[in-house]
Amino acid sequence: MTQYVIDGGRPLIGTVLTSGSKNALLPILAATILYGGPCEIHRAPHLSDVENLLETLRYLGAKTRFCGDVITVDTSALNRYDIPAEYTGRCRASISFLAPLLLRFGRCSVAYPGGCAIGARPINYHLEALRALGNFRIMENSYGVEVQGTFTGGYYSMPYPSVGATECALMGACFSPMPCKIENGALEPEVEDLAGFLNACGGHIFLENGIWQSEPAPFSAHTDTLRYSVIPDRIEAGTFALAVAATRGEGRILRCNPDHMKGVIRLLAAAGAEVVGSKDSLYVRGRNRKLRGCDLVMAYPYPAFPTDLQAPACAFLATCYGKSAVLDTVFPMRYAHVSELGKMGARVSVARAPGGERYVSIVGGMFRGGRGESTDLRAGASLLIAGLCGKGRSIVLDQGYIARGYEAVCEKFRGLGGRIWENRIY
Ligand code: UD1
């Protein structure tokens, strides 16, 4: 258990560097299996989710090294195609191994990914994608899924633009003997980054009129080193932007890509913050501005407002004058942060719209120092923001969720003048 101790009530002022994107890196790590030779992945953040996937790769027979922000993976000697629950339970993204293992071995056995506090996370679209793009025998049991067969190519119209299932489909499509078309796939920048990596591995994937497509490419192992740099983490950058505005500070988020952050930029601007994006940085000012709540913030698939910033946005809006409403259509049960934000002084509750949807209702005010417990990664981030805003001492208890997705979060907040420390409790 980690305890974050925060002496809040001071505006965050200064600059902060964005790390590489966790959600881009995780499927790329799984996709190194498709290169079959040495890969150097640059700008990799030090996160427990990343360590977990590296451990899985080693279990499968890969060699890995993590030095500075460069991960080296060599999957040429891979010798297993099964991933037990011991590995999948720690990180949902282990489902990303499904398609790469099938391409390498023609079979795989993957235990179901661990449960998560943000709601049901089934893999039915992943399996549908396999059925549509290949000739597979899929056996599901209470433990996980065993699959055998080959990718043939084909057409898959996704019922919903699931990020993980689109990534699974693209990895399968990449080295299919026939063309593939994936309609209604996810268009998140992390999916595009994976496509870029797959093309660097020898694939021919492209996006035309919002439809993912691939031309046949032969799968072959390589001996030369592939070097690839992941995109900046738009969710981490967005979290810092919201924290700066929430504390009425003034900051520049460096090495981010504001083009990927339109949802959060729109929200900050609508609330009355000054937000100026340049090529690779974002300036945010809440200082001396009267910030107002927003009618309805809705989390939808990209390019709309991201579900991963829904909880941090609730913390921000709880500091803005007037009423706000926040609805998450991607994970409609992802509201566990609401009661915890309440314990730290926010006037927030989960309400029901006339149509039955649950949403977060917020009446702006002030946080006070308090005690909250994080229930998942982004809920944890929202509590850190609450602690940084509230005058007095706050304690955020966390069972390792925050370290799954935020690299050196205390150091980064301290760089902005935040008073925040972490203690390990055993
Ligand atoms: C990824 C991100 C996660 C983010 C999410 C949505 C990674 C490692 N994680 O998760 O941070 O919150 O995208 O942007 O990149 N669904 C199904 N069946 C499926 C797959 C998904 O019903 O087979 C549903 C989910 O329950 C959820 C919605 O689709 O309600 C979105 O899930 P999805 O886009 O797949 O999220 P992940 O890829 O798991």
PDB file of C-alpha atoms and ligand atoms in Angstrom, residues 22-23 26-27 92-93 118 120-126 160-165 167 188 307-308 330-332 334 378, ligand 1:
ATOM      1  CA  LYS A  22       1.657   3.795 -21.437  1.00  0.00           C
ATOM      2  CA  ASN A  23      -1.322   2.811 -23.558  1.00  0.00           C
ATOM      3  CA  LEU A  26       1.803  -1.831 -23.836  1.00  0.00           C
ATOM      4  CA  PRO A  27       0.421  -3.221 -27.142  1.00  0.00           C
ATOM      5  CA  ARG A  92      -5.395  -6.071 -18.419  1.00  0.00           C
ATOM      6  CA  ALA A  93      -3.182  -5.317 -21.414  1.00  0.00           C
ATOM      7  CA  ILE A 118     -13.852   0.463 -13.641  1.00  0.00           C
ATOM      8  CA  ALA A 120     -16.851  -5.107 -16.917  1.00  0.00           C
ATOM      9  CA  ARG A 121     -14.055  -5.592 -19.410  1.00  0.00           C
ATOM     10  CA  PRO A 122     -15.049  -8.501 -21.626  1.00  0.00           C
ATOM     11  CA  ILE A 123     -13.016  -9.724 -24.634  1.00  0.00           C
ATOM     12  CA  ASN A 124     -15.897 -10.714 -26.922  1.00  0.00           C
ATOM     13  CA  TYR A 125     -14.918  -8.164 -29.622  1.00  0.00           C
ATOM     14  CA  HIS A 126     -11.342  -9.448 -29.599  1.00  0.00           C
ATOM     15  CA  TYR A 160     -18.117  -0.624 -30.905  1.00  0.00           C
ATOM     16  CA  PRO A 161     -14.737   1.039 -31.449  1.00  0.00           C
ATOM     17  CA  SER A 162     -12.947  -0.880 -28.692  1.00  0.00           C
ATOM     18  CA  VAL A 163      -9.311   0.158 -28.409  1.00  0.00           C
ATOM     19  CA  GLY A 164      -8.003  -3.265 -27.388  1.00  0.00           C
ATOM     20  CA  ALA A 165     -10.055  -5.212 -29.946  1.00  0.00           C
ATOM     21  CA  GLU A 167      -5.374  -3.371 -31.743  1.00  0.00           C
ATOM     22  CA  GLU A 188      -7.142   6.688 -30.650  1.00  0.00           C
ATOM     23  CA  THR A 307     -12.777   8.273 -20.379  1.00  0.00           C
ATOM     24  CA  ASP A 308      -9.312   8.152 -18.812  1.00  0.00           C
ATOM     25  CA  VAL A 330     -17.254   4.312 -22.485  1.00  0.00           C
ATOM     26  CA  PHE A 331     -17.194   2.784 -18.996  1.00  0.00           C
ATOM     27  CA  PRO A 332     -20.636   3.730 -17.595  1.00  0.00           C
ATOM     28  CA  ARG A 334     -16.498   4.249 -13.773  1.00  0.00           C
ATOM     29  CA  ARG A 378      -7.469   7.482 -12.891  1.00  0.00           C
TER      30      ARG A 378
HETATM   31  C1  UD1 B   1      -8.066   1.002 -23.446  1.00  0.00           C
HETATM   32  C2  UD1 B   1      -7.108   1.709 -22.516  1.00  0.00           C
HETATM   33  C3  UD1 B   1      -7.851   2.284 -21.339  1.00  0.00           C
HETATM   34  C4  UD1 B   1      -9.009   3.179 -21.805  1.00  0.00           C
HETATM   35  C5  UD1 B   1      -9.874   2.445 -22.825  1.00  0.00           C
HETATM   36  C6  UD1 B   1     -10.921   3.335 -23.476  1.00  0.00           C
HETATM   37  C7  UD1 B   1      -5.043   0.487 -22.821  1.00  0.00           C
HETATM   38  C8  UD1 B   1      -4.009  -0.415 -22.252  1.00  0.00           C
HETATM   39  N1  UD1 B   1      -6.104   0.772 -22.055  1.00  0.00           N
HETATM   40  O1  UD1 B   1      -8.650  -0.081 -22.710  1.00  0.00           O
HETATM   41  O2  UD1 B   1      -6.934   3.053 -20.550  1.00  0.00           O
HETATM   42  O3  UD1 B   1      -9.799   3.536 -20.708  1.00  0.00           O
HETATM   43  O4  UD1 B   1      -9.058   1.910 -23.885  1.00  0.00           O
HETATM   44  O5  UD1 B   1     -10.327   4.428 -24.102  1.00  0.00           O
HETATM   45  O6  UD1 B   1      -4.891   0.981 -23.924  1.00  0.00           O
HETATM   46  N2  UD1 B   1     -15.744  -3.832 -24.570  1.00  0.00           N
HETATM   47  C9  UD1 B   1     -16.562  -4.927 -24.771  1.00  0.00           C
HETATM   48  N3  UD1 B   1     -16.031  -6.048 -25.340  1.00  0.00           N
HETATM   49  C10 UD1 B   1     -14.707  -6.130 -25.718  1.00  0.00           C
HETATM   50  C11 UD1 B   1     -13.887  -5.002 -25.509  1.00  0.00           C
HETATM   51  C12 UD1 B   1     -14.430  -3.866 -24.931  1.00  0.00           C
HETATM   52  O7  UD1 B   1     -17.751  -4.885 -24.449  1.00  0.00           O
HETATM   53  O8  UD1 B   1     -14.285  -7.159 -26.244  1.00  0.00           O
HETATM   54  C13 UD1 B   1     -16.293  -2.585 -23.947  1.00  0.00           C
HETATM   55  C14 UD1 B   1     -15.685  -2.321 -22.582  1.00  0.00           C
HETATM   56  O9  UD1 B   1     -16.354  -3.029 -21.565  1.00  0.00           O
HETATM   57  C15 UD1 B   1     -15.835  -0.824 -22.460  1.00  0.00           C
HETATM   58  C16 UD1 B   1     -15.683  -0.332 -23.906  1.00  0.00           C
HETATM   59  O10 UD1 B   1     -15.915  -1.475 -24.729  1.00  0.00           O
HETATM   60  O11 UD1 B   1     -17.113  -0.484 -21.986  1.00  0.00           O
HETATM   61  C17 UD1 B   1     -14.317   0.266 -24.214  1.00  0.00           C
HETATM   62  O12 UD1 B   1     -13.308  -0.676 -23.973  1.00  0.00           O
HETATM   63  P1  UD1 B   1     -11.940  -0.698 -24.799  1.00  0.00           P
HETATM   64  O13 UD1 B   1     -11.912   0.445 -25.759  1.00  0.00           O
HETATM   65  O14 UD1 B   1     -11.756  -2.060 -25.356  1.00  0.00           O
HETATM   66  O15 UD1 B   1     -10.870  -0.462 -23.664  1.00  0.00           O
HETATM   67  P2  UD1 B   1      -9.491  -1.202 -23.457  1.00  0.00           P
HETATM   68  O16 UD1 B   1      -8.853  -1.494 -24.768  1.00  0.00           O
HETATM   69  O17 UD1 B   1      -9.666  -2.307 -22.497  1.00  0.00           O
END
